[in-house]
PDB file of C-alpha atoms in Angstrom:
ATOM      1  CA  UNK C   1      -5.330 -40.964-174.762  1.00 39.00           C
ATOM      2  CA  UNK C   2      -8.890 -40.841-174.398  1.00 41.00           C
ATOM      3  CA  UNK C   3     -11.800 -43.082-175.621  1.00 40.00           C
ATOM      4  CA  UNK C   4     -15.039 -42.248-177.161  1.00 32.00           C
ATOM      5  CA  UNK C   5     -16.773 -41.026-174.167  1.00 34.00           C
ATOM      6  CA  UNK C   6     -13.585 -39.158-172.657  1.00 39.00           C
ATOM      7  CA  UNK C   7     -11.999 -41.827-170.301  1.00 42.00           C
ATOM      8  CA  UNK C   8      -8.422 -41.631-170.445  1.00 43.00           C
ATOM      9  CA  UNK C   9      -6.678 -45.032-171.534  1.00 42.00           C
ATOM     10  CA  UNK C  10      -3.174 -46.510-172.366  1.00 36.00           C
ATOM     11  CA  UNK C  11      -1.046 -44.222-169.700  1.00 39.00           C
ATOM     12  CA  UNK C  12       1.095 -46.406-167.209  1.00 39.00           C
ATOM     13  CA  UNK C  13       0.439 -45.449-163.962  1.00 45.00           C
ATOM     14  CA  UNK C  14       3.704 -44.479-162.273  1.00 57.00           C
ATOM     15  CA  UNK C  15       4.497 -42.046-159.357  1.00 65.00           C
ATOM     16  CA  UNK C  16       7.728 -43.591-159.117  1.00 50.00           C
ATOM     17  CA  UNK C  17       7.680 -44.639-155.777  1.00 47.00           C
ATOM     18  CA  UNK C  18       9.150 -47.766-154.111  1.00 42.00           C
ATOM     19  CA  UNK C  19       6.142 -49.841-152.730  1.00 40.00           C
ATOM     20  CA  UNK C  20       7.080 -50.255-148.976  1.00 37.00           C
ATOM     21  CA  UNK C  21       3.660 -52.589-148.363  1.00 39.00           C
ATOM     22  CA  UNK C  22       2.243 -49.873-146.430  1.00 41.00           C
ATOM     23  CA  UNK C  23      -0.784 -51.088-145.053  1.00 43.00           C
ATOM     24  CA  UNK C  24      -3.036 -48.161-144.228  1.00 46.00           C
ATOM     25  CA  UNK C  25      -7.161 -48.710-143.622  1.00 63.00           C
ATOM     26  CA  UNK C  26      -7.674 -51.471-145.705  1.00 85.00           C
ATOM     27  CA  UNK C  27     -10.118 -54.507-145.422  1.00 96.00           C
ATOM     28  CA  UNK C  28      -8.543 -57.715-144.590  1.00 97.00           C
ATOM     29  CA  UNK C  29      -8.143 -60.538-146.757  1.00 98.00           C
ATOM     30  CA  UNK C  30     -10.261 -63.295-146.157  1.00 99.00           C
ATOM     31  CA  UNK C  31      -8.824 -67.542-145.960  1.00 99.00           C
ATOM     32  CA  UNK C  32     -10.022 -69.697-148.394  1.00 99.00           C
ATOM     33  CA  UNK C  33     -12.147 -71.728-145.183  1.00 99.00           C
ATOM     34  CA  UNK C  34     -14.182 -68.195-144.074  1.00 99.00           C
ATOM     35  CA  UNK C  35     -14.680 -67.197-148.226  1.00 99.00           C
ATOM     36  CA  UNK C  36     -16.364 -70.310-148.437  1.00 99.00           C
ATOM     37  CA  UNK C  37     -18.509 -70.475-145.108  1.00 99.00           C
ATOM     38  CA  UNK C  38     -19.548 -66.490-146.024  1.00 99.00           C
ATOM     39  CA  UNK C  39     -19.409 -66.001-149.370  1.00 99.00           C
ATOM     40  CA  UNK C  40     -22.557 -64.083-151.029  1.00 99.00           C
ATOM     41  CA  UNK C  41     -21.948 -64.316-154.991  1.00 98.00           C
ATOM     42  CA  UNK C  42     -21.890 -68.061-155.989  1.00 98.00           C
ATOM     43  CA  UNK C  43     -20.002 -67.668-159.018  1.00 97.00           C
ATOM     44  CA  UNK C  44     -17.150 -65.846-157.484  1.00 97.00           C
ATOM     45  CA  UNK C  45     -14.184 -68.449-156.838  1.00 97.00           C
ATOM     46  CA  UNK C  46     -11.561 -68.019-154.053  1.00 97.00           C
ATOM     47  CA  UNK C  47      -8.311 -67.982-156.350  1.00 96.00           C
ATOM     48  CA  UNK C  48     -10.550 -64.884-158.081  1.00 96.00           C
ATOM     49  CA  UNK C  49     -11.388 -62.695-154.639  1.00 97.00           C
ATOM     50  CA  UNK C  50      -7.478 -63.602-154.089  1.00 97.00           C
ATOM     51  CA  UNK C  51      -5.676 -62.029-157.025  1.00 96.00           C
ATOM     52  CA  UNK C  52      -8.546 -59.402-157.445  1.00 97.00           C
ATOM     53  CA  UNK C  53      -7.984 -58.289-153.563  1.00 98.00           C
ATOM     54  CA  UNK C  54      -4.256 -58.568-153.495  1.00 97.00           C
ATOM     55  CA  UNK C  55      -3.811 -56.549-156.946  1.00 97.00           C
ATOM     56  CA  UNK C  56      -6.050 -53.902-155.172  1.00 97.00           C
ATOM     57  CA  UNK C  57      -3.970 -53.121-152.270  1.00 98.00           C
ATOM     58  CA  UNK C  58      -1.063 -53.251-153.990  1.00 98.00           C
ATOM     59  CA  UNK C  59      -2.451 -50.467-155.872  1.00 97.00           C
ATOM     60  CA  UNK C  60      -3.348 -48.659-152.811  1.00 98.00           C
ATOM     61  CA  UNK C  61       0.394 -49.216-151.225  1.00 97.00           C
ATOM     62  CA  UNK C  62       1.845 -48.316-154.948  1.00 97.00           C
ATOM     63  CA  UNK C  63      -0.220 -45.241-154.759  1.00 98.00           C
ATOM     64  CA  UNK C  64       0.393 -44.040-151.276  1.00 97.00           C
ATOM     65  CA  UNK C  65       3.628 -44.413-151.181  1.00 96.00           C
ATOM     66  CA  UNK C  66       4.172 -42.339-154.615  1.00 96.00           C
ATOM     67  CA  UNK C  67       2.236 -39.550-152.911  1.00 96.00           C
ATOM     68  CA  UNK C  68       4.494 -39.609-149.786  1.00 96.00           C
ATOM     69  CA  UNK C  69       7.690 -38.841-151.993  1.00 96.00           C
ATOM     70  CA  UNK C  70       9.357 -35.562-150.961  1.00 96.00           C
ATOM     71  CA  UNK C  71       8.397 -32.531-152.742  1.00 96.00           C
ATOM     72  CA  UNK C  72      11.140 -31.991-154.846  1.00 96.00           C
ATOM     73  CA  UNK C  73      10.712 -35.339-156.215  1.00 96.00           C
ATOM     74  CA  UNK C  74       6.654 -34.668-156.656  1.00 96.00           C
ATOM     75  CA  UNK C  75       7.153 -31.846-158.529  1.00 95.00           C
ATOM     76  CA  UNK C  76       9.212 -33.118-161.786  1.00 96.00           C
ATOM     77  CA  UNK C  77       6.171 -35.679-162.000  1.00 96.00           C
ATOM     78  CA  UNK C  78       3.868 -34.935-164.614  1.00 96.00           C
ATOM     79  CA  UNK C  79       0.432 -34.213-164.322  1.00 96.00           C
ATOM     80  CA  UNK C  80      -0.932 -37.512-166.045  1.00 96.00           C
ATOM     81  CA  UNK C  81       0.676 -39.327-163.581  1.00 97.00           C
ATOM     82  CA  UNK C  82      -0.802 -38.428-160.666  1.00 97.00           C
ATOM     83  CA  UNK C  83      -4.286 -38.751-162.893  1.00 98.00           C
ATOM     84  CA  UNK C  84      -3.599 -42.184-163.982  1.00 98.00           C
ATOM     85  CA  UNK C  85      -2.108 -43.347-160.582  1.00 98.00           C
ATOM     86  CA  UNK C  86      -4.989 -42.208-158.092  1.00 98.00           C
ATOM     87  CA  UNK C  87      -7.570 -42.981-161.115  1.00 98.00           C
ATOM     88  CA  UNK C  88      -6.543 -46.894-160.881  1.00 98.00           C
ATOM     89  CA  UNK C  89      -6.916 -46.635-157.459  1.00 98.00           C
ATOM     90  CA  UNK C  90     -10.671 -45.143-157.143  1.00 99.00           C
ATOM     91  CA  UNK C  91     -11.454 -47.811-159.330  1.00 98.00           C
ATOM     92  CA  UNK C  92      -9.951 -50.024-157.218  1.00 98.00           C
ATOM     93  CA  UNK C  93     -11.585 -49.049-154.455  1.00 98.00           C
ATOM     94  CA  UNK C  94     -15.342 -49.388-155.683  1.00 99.00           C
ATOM     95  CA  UNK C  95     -14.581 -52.623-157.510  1.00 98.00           C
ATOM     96  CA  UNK C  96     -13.467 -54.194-153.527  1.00 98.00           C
ATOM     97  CA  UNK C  97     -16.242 -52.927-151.979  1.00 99.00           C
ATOM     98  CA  UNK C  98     -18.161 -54.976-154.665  1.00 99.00           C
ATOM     99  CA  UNK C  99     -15.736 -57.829-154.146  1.00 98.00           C
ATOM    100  CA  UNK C 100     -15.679 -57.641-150.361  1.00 99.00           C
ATOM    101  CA  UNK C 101     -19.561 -57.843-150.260  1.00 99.00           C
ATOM    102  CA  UNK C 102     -19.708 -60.843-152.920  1.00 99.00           C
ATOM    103  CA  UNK C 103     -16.657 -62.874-150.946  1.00 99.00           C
ATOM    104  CA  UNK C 104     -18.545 -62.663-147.744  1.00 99.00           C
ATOM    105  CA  UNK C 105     -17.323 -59.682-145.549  1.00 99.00           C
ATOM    106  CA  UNK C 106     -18.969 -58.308-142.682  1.00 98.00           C
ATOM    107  CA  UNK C 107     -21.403 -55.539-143.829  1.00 98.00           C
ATOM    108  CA  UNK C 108     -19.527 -53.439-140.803  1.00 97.00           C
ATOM    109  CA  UNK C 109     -15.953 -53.746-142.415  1.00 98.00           C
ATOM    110  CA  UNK C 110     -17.728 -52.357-145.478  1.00 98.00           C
ATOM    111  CA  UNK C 111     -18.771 -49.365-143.903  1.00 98.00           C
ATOM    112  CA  UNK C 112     -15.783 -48.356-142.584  1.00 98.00           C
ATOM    113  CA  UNK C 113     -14.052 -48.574-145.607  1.00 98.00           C
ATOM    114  CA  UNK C 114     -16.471 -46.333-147.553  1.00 98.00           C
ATOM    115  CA  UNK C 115     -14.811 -42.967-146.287  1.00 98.00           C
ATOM    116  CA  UNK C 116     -11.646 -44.005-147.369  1.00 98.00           C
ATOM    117  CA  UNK C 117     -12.974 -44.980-150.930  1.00 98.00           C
ATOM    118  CA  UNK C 118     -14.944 -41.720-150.960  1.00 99.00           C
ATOM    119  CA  UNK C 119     -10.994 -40.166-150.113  1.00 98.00           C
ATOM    120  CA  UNK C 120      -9.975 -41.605-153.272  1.00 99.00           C
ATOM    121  CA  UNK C 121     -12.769 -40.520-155.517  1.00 99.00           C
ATOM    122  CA  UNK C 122     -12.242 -37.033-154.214  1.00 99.00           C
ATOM    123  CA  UNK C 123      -8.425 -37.585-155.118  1.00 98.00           C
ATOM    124  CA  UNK C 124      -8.720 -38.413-158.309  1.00 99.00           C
ATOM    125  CA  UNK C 125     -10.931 -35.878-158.957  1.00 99.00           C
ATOM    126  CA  UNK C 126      -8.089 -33.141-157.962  1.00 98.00           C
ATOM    127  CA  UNK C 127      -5.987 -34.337-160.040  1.00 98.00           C
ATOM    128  CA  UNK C 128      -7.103 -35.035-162.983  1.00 98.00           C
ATOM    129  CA  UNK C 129      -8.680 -31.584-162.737  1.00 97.00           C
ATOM    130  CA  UNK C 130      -4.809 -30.504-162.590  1.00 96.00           C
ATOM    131  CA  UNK C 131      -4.358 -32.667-165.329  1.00 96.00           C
ATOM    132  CA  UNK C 132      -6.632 -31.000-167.526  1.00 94.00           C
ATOM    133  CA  UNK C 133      -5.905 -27.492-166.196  1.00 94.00           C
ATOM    134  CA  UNK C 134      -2.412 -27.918-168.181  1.00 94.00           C
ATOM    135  CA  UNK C 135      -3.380 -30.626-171.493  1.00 91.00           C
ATOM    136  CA  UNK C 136      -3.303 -29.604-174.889  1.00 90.00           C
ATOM    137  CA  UNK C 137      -7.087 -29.148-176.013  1.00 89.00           C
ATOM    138  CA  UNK C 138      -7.593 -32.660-177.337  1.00 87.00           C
ATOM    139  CA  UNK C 139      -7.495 -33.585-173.847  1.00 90.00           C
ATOM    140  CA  UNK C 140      -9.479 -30.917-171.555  1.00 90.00           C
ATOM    141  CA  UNK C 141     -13.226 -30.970-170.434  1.00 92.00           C
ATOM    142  CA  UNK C 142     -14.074 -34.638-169.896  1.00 96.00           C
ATOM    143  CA  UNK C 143     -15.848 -36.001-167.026  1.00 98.00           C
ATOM    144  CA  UNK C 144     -13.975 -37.444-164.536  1.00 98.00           C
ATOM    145  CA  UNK C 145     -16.911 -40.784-164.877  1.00 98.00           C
ATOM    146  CA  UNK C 146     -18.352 -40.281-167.979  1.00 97.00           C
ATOM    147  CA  UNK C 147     -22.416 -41.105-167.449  1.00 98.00           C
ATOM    148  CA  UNK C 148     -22.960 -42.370-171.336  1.00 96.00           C
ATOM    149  CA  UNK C 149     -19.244 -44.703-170.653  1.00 95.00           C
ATOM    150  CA  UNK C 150     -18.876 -47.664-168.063  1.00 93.00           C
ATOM    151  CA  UNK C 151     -18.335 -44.758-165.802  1.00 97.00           C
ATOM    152  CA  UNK C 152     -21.880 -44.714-165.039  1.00 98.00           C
ATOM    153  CA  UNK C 153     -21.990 -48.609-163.534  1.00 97.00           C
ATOM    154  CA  UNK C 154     -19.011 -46.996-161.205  1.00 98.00           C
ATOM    155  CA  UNK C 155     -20.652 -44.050-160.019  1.00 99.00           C
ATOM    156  CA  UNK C 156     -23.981 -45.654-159.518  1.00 99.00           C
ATOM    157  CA  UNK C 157     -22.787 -48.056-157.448  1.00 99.00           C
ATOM    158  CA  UNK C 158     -20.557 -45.935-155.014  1.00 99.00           C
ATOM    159  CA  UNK C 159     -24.172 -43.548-154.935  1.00 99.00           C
ATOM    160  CA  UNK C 160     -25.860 -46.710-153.882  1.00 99.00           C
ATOM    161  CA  UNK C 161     -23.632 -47.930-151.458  1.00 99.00           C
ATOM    162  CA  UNK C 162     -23.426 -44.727-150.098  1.00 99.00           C
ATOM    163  CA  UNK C 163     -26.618 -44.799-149.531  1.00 99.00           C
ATOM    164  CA  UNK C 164     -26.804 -48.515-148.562  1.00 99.00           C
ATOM    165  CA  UNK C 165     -24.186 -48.001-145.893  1.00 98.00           C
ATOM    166  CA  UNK C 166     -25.399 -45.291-143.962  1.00 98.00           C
ATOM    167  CA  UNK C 167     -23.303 -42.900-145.853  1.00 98.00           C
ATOM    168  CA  UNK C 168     -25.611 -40.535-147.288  1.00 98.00           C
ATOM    169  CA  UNK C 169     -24.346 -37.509-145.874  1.00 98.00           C
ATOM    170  CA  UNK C 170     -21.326 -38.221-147.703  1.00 99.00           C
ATOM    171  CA  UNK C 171     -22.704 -38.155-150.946  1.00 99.00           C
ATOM    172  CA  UNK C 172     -22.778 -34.392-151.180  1.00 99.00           C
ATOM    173  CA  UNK C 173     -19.499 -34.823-151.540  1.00 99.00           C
ATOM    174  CA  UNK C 174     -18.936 -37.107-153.712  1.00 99.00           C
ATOM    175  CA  UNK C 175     -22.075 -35.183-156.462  1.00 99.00           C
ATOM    176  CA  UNK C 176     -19.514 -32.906-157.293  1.00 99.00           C
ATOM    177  CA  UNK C 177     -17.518 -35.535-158.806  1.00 99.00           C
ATOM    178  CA  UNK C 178     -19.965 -36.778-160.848  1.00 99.00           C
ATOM    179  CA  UNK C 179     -21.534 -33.675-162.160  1.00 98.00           C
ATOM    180  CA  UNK C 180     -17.656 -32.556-163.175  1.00 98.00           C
ATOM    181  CA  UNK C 181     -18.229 -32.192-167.120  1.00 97.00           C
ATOM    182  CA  UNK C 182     -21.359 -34.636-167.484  1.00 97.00           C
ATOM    183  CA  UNK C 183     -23.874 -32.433-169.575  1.00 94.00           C
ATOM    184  CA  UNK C 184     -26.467 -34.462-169.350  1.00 91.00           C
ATOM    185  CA  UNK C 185     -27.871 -36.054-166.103  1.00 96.00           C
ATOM    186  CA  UNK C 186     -29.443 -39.105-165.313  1.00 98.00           C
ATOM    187  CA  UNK C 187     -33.084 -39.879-164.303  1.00 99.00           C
ATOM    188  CA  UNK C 188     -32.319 -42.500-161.576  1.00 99.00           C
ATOM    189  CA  UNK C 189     -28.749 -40.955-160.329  1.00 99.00           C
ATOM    190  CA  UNK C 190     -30.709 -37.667-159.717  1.00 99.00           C
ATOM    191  CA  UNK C 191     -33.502 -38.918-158.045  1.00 99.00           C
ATOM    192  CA  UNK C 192     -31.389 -41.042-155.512  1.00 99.00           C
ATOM    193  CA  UNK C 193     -29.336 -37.787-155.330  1.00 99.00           C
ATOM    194  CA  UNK C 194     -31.762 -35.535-154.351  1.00 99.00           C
ATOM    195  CA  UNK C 195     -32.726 -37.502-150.906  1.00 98.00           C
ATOM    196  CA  UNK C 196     -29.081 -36.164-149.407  1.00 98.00           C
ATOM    197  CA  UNK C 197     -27.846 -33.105-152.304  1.00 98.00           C
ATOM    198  CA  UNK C 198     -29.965 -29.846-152.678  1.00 98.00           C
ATOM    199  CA  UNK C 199     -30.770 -29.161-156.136  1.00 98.00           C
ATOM    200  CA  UNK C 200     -30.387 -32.388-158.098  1.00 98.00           C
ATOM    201  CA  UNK C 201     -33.411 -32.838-160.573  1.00 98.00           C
ATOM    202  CA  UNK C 202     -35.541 -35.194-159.466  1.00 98.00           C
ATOM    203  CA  UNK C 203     -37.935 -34.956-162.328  1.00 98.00           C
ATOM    204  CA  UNK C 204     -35.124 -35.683-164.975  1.00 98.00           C
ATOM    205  CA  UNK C 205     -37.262 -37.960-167.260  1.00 97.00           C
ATOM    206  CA  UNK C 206     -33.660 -39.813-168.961  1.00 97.00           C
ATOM    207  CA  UNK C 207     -31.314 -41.847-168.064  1.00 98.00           C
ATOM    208  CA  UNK C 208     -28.242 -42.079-169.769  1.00 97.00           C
ATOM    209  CA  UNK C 209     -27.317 -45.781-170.466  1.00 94.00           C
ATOM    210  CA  UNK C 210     -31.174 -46.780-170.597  1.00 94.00           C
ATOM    211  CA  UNK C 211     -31.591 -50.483-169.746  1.00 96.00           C
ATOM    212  CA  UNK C 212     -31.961 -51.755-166.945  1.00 98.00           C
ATOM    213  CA  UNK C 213     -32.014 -48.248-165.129  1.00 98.00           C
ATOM    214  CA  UNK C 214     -34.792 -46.385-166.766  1.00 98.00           C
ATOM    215  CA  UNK C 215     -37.259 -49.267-165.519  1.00 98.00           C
ATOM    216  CA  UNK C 216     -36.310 -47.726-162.461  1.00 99.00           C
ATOM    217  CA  UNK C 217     -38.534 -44.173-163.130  1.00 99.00           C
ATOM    218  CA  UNK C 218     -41.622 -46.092-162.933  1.00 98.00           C
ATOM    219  CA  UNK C 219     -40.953 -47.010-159.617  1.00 99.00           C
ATOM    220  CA  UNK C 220     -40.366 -43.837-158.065  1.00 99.00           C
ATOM    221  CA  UNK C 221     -43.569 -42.570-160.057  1.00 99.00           C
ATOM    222  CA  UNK C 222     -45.864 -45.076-158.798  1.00 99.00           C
ATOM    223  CA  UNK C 223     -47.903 -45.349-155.587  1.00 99.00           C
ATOM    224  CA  UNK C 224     -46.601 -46.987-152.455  1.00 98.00           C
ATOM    225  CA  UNK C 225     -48.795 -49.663-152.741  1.00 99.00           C
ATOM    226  CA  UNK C 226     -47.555 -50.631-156.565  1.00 99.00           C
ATOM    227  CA  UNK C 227     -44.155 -50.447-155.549  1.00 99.00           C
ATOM    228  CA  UNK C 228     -43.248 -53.902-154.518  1.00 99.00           C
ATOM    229  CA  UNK C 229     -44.710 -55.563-157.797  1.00 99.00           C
ATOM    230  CA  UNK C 230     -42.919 -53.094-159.864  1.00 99.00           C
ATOM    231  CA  UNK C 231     -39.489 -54.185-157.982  1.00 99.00           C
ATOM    232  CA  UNK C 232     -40.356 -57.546-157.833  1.00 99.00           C
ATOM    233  CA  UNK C 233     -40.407 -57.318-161.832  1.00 99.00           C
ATOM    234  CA  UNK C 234     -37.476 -54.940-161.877  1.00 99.00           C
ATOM    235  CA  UNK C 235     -35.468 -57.791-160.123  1.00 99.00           C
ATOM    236  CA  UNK C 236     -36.816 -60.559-162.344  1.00 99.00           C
ATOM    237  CA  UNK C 237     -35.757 -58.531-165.603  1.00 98.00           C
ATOM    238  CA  UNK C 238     -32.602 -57.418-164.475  1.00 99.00           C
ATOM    239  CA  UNK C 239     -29.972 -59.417-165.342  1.00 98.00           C
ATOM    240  CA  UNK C 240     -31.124 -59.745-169.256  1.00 98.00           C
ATOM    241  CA  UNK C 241     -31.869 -55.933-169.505  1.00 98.00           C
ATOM    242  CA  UNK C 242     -28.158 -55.869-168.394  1.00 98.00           C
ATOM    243  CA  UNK C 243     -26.974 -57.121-171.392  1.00 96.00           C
ATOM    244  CA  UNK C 244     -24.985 -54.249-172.407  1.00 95.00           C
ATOM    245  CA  UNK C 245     -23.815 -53.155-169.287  1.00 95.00           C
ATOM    246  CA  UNK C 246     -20.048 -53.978-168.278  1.00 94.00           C
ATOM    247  CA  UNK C 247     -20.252 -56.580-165.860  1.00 95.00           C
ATOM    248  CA  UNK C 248     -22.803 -58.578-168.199  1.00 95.00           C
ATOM    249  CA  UNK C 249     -21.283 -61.997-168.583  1.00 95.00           C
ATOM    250  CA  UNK C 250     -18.366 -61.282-166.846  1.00 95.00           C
ATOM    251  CA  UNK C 251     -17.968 -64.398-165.018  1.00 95.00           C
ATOM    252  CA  UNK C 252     -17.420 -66.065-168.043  1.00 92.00           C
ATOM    253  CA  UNK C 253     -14.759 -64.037-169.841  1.00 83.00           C
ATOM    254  CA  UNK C 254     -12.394 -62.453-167.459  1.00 68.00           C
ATOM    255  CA  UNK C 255     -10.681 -62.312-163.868  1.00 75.00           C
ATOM    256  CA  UNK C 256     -12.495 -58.699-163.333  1.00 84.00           C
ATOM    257  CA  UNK C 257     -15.514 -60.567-161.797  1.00 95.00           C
ATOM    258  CA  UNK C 258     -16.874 -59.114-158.502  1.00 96.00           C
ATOM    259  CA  UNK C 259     -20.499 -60.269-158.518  1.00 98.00           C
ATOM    260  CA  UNK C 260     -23.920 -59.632-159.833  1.00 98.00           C
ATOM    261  CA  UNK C 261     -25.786 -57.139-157.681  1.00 99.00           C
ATOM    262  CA  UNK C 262     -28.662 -54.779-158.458  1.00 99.00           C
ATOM    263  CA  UNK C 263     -27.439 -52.020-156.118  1.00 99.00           C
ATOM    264  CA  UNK C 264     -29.384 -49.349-157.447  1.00 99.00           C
ATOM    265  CA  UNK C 265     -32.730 -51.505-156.511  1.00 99.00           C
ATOM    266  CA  UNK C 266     -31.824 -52.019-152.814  1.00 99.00           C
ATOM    267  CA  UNK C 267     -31.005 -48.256-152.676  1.00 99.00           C
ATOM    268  CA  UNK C 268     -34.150 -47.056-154.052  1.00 99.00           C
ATOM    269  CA  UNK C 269     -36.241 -50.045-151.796  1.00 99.00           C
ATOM    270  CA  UNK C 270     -34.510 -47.999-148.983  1.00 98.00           C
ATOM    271  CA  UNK C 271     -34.523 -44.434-149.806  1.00 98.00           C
ATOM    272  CA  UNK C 272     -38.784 -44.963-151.060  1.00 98.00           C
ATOM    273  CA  UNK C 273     -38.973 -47.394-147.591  1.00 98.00           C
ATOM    274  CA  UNK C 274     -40.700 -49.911-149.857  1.00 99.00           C
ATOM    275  CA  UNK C 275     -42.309 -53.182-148.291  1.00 98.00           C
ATOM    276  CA  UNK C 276     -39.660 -55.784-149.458  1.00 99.00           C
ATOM    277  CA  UNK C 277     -41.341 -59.327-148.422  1.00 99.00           C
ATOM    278  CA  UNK C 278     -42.187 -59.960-151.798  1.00 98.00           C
ATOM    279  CA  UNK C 279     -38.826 -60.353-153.600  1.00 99.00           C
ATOM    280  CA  UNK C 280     -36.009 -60.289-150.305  1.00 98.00           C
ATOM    281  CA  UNK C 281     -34.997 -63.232-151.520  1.00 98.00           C
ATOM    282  CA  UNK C 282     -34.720 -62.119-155.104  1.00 99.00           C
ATOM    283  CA  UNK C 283     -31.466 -62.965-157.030  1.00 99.00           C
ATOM    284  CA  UNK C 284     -29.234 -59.920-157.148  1.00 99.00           C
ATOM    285  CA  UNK C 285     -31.039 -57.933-154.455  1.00 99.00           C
ATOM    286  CA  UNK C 286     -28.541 -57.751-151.335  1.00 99.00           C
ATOM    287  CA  UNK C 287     -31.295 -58.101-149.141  1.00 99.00           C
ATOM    288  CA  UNK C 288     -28.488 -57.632-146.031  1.00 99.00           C
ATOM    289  CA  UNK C 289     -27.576 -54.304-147.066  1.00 99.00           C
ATOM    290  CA  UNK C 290     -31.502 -52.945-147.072  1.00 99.00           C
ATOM    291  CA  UNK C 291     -31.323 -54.352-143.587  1.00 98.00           C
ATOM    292  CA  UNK C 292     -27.912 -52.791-142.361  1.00 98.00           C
ATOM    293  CA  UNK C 293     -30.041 -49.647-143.774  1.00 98.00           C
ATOM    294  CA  UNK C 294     -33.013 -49.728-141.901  1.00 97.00           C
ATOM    295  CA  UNK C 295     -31.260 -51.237-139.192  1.00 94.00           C
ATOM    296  CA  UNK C 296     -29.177 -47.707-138.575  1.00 88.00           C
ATOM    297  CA  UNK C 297     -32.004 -45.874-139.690  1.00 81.00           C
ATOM    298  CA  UNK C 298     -29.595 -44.275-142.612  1.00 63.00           C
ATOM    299  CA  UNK C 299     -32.103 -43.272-145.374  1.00 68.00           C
ATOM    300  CA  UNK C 300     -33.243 -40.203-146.212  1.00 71.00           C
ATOM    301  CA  UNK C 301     -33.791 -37.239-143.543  1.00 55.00           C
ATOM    302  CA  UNK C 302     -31.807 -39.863-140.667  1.00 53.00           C
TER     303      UNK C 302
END
C-alpha cells in the first residue's frame, strides 16, 4: 500500500532472519550521566534517546542479519520485503544521526557514521527499484522519498548533513536517489546540490513543500553583505513557518522526537561561507556543525 504521495505503508517488515545482535559500525549508546553533561536539544529526555537509539539498532541487526541468510533462503523472499526491511532502516539511520547530534555525541562519531547511512539509502534504493520492477501497476513509478511527502524533511536533512560533515563528495551519490521518480525539483535541494553534482538546476525558482524552505531562495539571491540579516530572520521565523512540516510539535505528541534543527540553514551558511556572528547562537542553528565544516575545510570545491 501506498499513500497519497507514493510512500509505501502498512507492510511488516520481515526478512525472516533470527536477530543474532550483530553489532556492525554503529554509534554507541550514550549513559544517562554523559546525555545529560552533552546533550544539545533541551527538550529531548534520556528515557526518549534510549528507546529511540535501541529500537534503531535493533533494526539495523534485524536487517543485517536477514540479508546474510543463505541464498536459497533469499530467494523465496518477496520483493516487498526486502523494500520494507532496508526502507525502515534508512529511515532509521537519518533519524539517529538527528538523535545522536541532539543527545550530545561527538560531531566525529557523526561523521563516521554518515557512509554507512549513505550505504543504506543506496540499499533501499536497489530494492525497492526491484520491488517495482515486478508490482502490479498500482504500485510502480514512485519516488523512493517523495519531495511533495515527509520524504522531503528526510532527504534534506541527509543533503545537509552531508554537506555539514564533510561529506559532500558523497552526495553525488546519494542525488540519484532522490531524483528516482520526483518530477518536479526543488529550489533549495538543487541549489545545495549543485555545489558537489553536475547538472542540478540551480536556478529552479520552487520548492516543493514551500514554508520554511522557499525563504531560503532569497538568500542565495542576495549579496554577501545582506546575507547574515536575511539568515538571522530565516532563523527567527523558522520554527512557526514549520508548522506543517513533520517534526512540528513533535515533542509534545509522540516518542519520534529527535530535536529541532534548521539543517538546511547551517548548510547553506557553509556552502555561501556566510559571516555567522550575528545569529551563532540562534535557536535551531547547530552552530558546531558550521564549525566542524569550516574547520575541515569541507564546503564546496574542498
Amino acid at each position: 500500500m501506498r499513500d497519497d504521495y507514493g510512500k509505501k505503508t502498512a507492510t511488516p517488515v520481515k526478512l525472516h532472519g533470527r536477530n543474532h545482535n550483530q553489532q556492525g559500525t554503529r554509534m554507541r549508546t550514550l549513559n544517562e550521566q554523559d546525555f545529560l553533561a552533552r546533550r544539545r536539544e533541551a527538550r529531548l529526555s534520556y528515557a526518549i534517546y534510549l528507546e529511540s537509539k535501541e529500537s534503531q539498532d535493533e533494526c539495523y541487526d534485524m536487517v543485517a542479519t536477514g540479508l546474510q541468510q543463505p541464498a536459497h533462503v533469499l530467494q523465496h523472499i518477496p520483493p516487498e520485503n526486502f523494500m520494507t526491511a532496508t526502507r525502515e532502516r534508512a529511515w532509521d539511520g537519518v533519524d539517529q544521526l538527528a538523535l545522536a547530534y541532539s543527545a550530545g555525541h561527538a560531531l566525529d562519531e557523526l561523521r563516521a557514521a554518515y557512509p554507512t547511512i549513505l550505504g543504506y539509502w543506496l540499499a533501499f534504493a536497489r530494492h525497492d527499484m526491484a520491488f517495482d520492477a515486478q508490482a502490479g501497476e498500482a504500485e510502480q513509478g514512485f519516488p523512493h522519498f517523495a519531495l511533495p511527502g515527509d520524504g522531503y524533511e528526510q532527504v534534506n536533512r541527509m543533503v545537509c548533513l552531508g554537506i555539514l560533515l564533510g561529506w559532500g563528495s558523497l552526495l553525488p551519490r546519494l542525488a540519484p536517489v532522490i531524483d528516482f521518480n520526483n518530477h518536479d525539483k526543488d529550489g533549495l535541494l538543487e541549489r545545495l546540490l549543485a555545489y558537489f553534482v553536475a547538472g542540478r538546476d540551480a536556478a529552479w525558482p520552487t520548492c516543493t513543500r514551500q514554508l520554511p524552505y522557499v525563504n531560503t531562495l532569497k538568500i542565495f539571491a542576495a549579496d554577501k553583505e545582506a546575507r547574515p540579516a536575511l539568515m538571522q530572520a530565516y532563523l527567527q521565523q523558522w520554527y512557526e513557518a514549520s508548522r506543517h512540516e513533520p517534526y512540528y510539535d513533535s515533542h509534545q505528541r509522540d516518542t519520534s522526537f529527535w530535536g529541532y534543527w534548521s539543517w538546511e540553514a547551517a548548510a547553506i551558511t557553509c556552502v555561501l561561507d556566510i559571516d555567522d556572528s550575528s545569529y551563532r547562537g540562534a535557536p535551531f542553528y547547530p552552530a558546531d556543525l558550521v564549525a566542524l565544516c569550516r574547520r575541515q575545510g569541507s564546503g564546496p570545491g574542498a
